[in-house]
Amino acid sequence: MTTGPLPLQPKISTSTLSVLYGAKAAVKNVSLDIPANKVTAFIGPSGCGKSTFLRSFNRMNDLIEGAHIEGSVRIDGVDIYDRGIDVVELRKRVGMIFQRSNPFPKSIYDNIAYGPRVNGIRDRKRLDEIVESALRRSAIWDEVKDDLGKSALALSGGQQQRLCIARALAVDPSVLLMDEPASALDPTATGKIEELIYELKDRYTIVIVTHNMQQAARVSDLTAFFYLGELVEFDETRKIFTAPSHRQTEEYITGRFG
């Protein structure tokens, strides 16, 4: 496995991390440092472990029966699998956007206000501020500002996905995990999501799983290539796509398999 030079203090750091479902290892012995305020893409063929690896960053694999990890994941230097970790608090700090948008069957306003309310914020003026700020940061405010009472389910697919990003931002995370966030969207909506990712990286550390290599090349600063649960190569995106160090990486990005 090849890695290029990275900052000394990573936002997310894994050390010999393996994720197992029963006796089967989906991720094998991966050590990786992800820097803050960058977009890091995970690429590789289906079933290579990249989504499982992503879900280890906010302990979503805990919800799968029989799943367990070996090794460690640290965010801002803290081992998130330590017994004393509050998993609910962790998932506020590490937001997740899924492949298919999953808005609540509530109004646009209530979708965004849901997390802050759970966290004890009741003041209407403060909630209004949070809702507007999150929708602005998700580049959807101008499209919905006059219809905040409308059901979120009435929005288009691309709007729903940006709404879900706004919902994640409303609880003030520092990391955003995105698992194929544009795979179900048309090219126009995909373009808006990609523009949004680029704009958000100034404030957030973003990790994205994508099957779309052109998308990885467009939006990410760093790219990790996974194959059969192993990390093959991790480096600056430009280098991965123009001068990869491993033959396997080159064969994948040139379409010889995958």
PDB file of N, CA, C and O in Angstrom, residues 14 88 97 105 143 176 187 227 245 256:
ATOM      1  N   THR A  14      -6.902   5.925  11.282  1.00  0.00           N
ATOM      2  CA  THR A  14      -7.157   4.523  11.613  1.00  0.00           C
ATOM      3  C   THR A  14      -5.820   3.806  11.726  1.00  0.00           C
ATOM      4  O   THR A  14      -4.874   4.105  10.988  1.00  0.00           O
ATOM      5  N   VAL A  88     -24.141   8.723  20.552  1.00  0.00           N
ATOM      6  CA  VAL A  88     -25.077   9.743  20.053  1.00  0.00           C
ATOM      7  C   VAL A  88     -24.330  11.050  19.805  1.00  0.00           C
ATOM      8  O   VAL A  88     -24.502  11.713  18.766  1.00  0.00           O
ATOM      9  N   ILE A  97     -24.435  11.221   5.172  1.00  0.00           N
ATOM     10  CA  ILE A  97     -25.375  11.374   4.060  1.00  0.00           C
ATOM     11  C   ILE A  97     -25.372  10.056   3.303  1.00  0.00           C
ATOM     12  O   ILE A  97     -24.328   9.570   2.878  1.00  0.00           O
ATOM     13  N   PRO A 105     -40.832  12.386   7.146  1.00  0.00           N
ATOM     14  CA  PRO A 105     -42.143  12.800   6.625  1.00  0.00           C
ATOM     15  C   PRO A 105     -42.685  13.982   7.434  1.00  0.00           C
ATOM     16  O   PRO A 105     -43.728  13.887   8.098  1.00  0.00           O
ATOM     17  N   GLU A 143     -34.376  28.148  -2.877  1.00  0.00           N
ATOM     18  CA  GLU A 143     -35.396  27.315  -3.512  1.00  0.00           C
ATOM     19  C   GLU A 143     -36.555  26.988  -2.582  1.00  0.00           C
ATOM     20  O   GLU A 143     -37.659  26.677  -3.054  1.00  0.00           O
ATOM     21  N   LEU A 176     -18.250  15.244   7.672  1.00  0.00           N
ATOM     22  CA  LEU A 176     -19.395  14.776   6.892  1.00  0.00           C
ATOM     23  C   LEU A 176     -18.971  13.533   6.113  1.00  0.00           C
ATOM     24  O   LEU A 176     -18.010  13.571   5.340  1.00  0.00           O
ATOM     25  N   PRO A 187     -27.879  14.121 -13.849  1.00  0.00           N
ATOM     26  CA  PRO A 187     -26.633  14.884 -13.970  1.00  0.00           C
ATOM     27  C   PRO A 187     -26.705  16.306 -13.417  1.00  0.00           C
ATOM     28  O   PRO A 187     -25.740  16.794 -12.824  1.00  0.00           O
ATOM     29  N   TYR A 227      -9.387  -2.603  -2.595  1.00  0.00           N
ATOM     30  CA  TYR A 227      -9.665  -3.812  -3.372  1.00  0.00           C
ATOM     31  C   TYR A 227      -9.684  -5.008  -2.425  1.00  0.00           C
ATOM     32  O   TYR A 227      -8.738  -5.215  -1.647  1.00  0.00           O
ATOM     33  N   SER A 245       0.819   4.473  -8.302  1.00  0.00           N
ATOM     34  CA  SER A 245       2.025   3.708  -7.991  1.00  0.00           C
ATOM     35  C   SER A 245       1.820   2.209  -8.165  1.00  0.00           C
ATOM     36  O   SER A 245       2.792   1.461  -8.270  1.00  0.00           O
ATOM     37  N   ARG A 256     -10.153  -1.565 -16.709  1.00  0.00           N
ATOM     38  CA  ARG A 256      -9.847  -2.948 -17.064  1.00  0.00           C
ATOM     39  C   ARG A 256     -10.550  -3.954 -16.168  1.00  0.00           C
ATOM     40  O   ARG A 256     -10.695  -5.117 -16.480  1.00  0.00           O
TER      41      ARG A 256
END
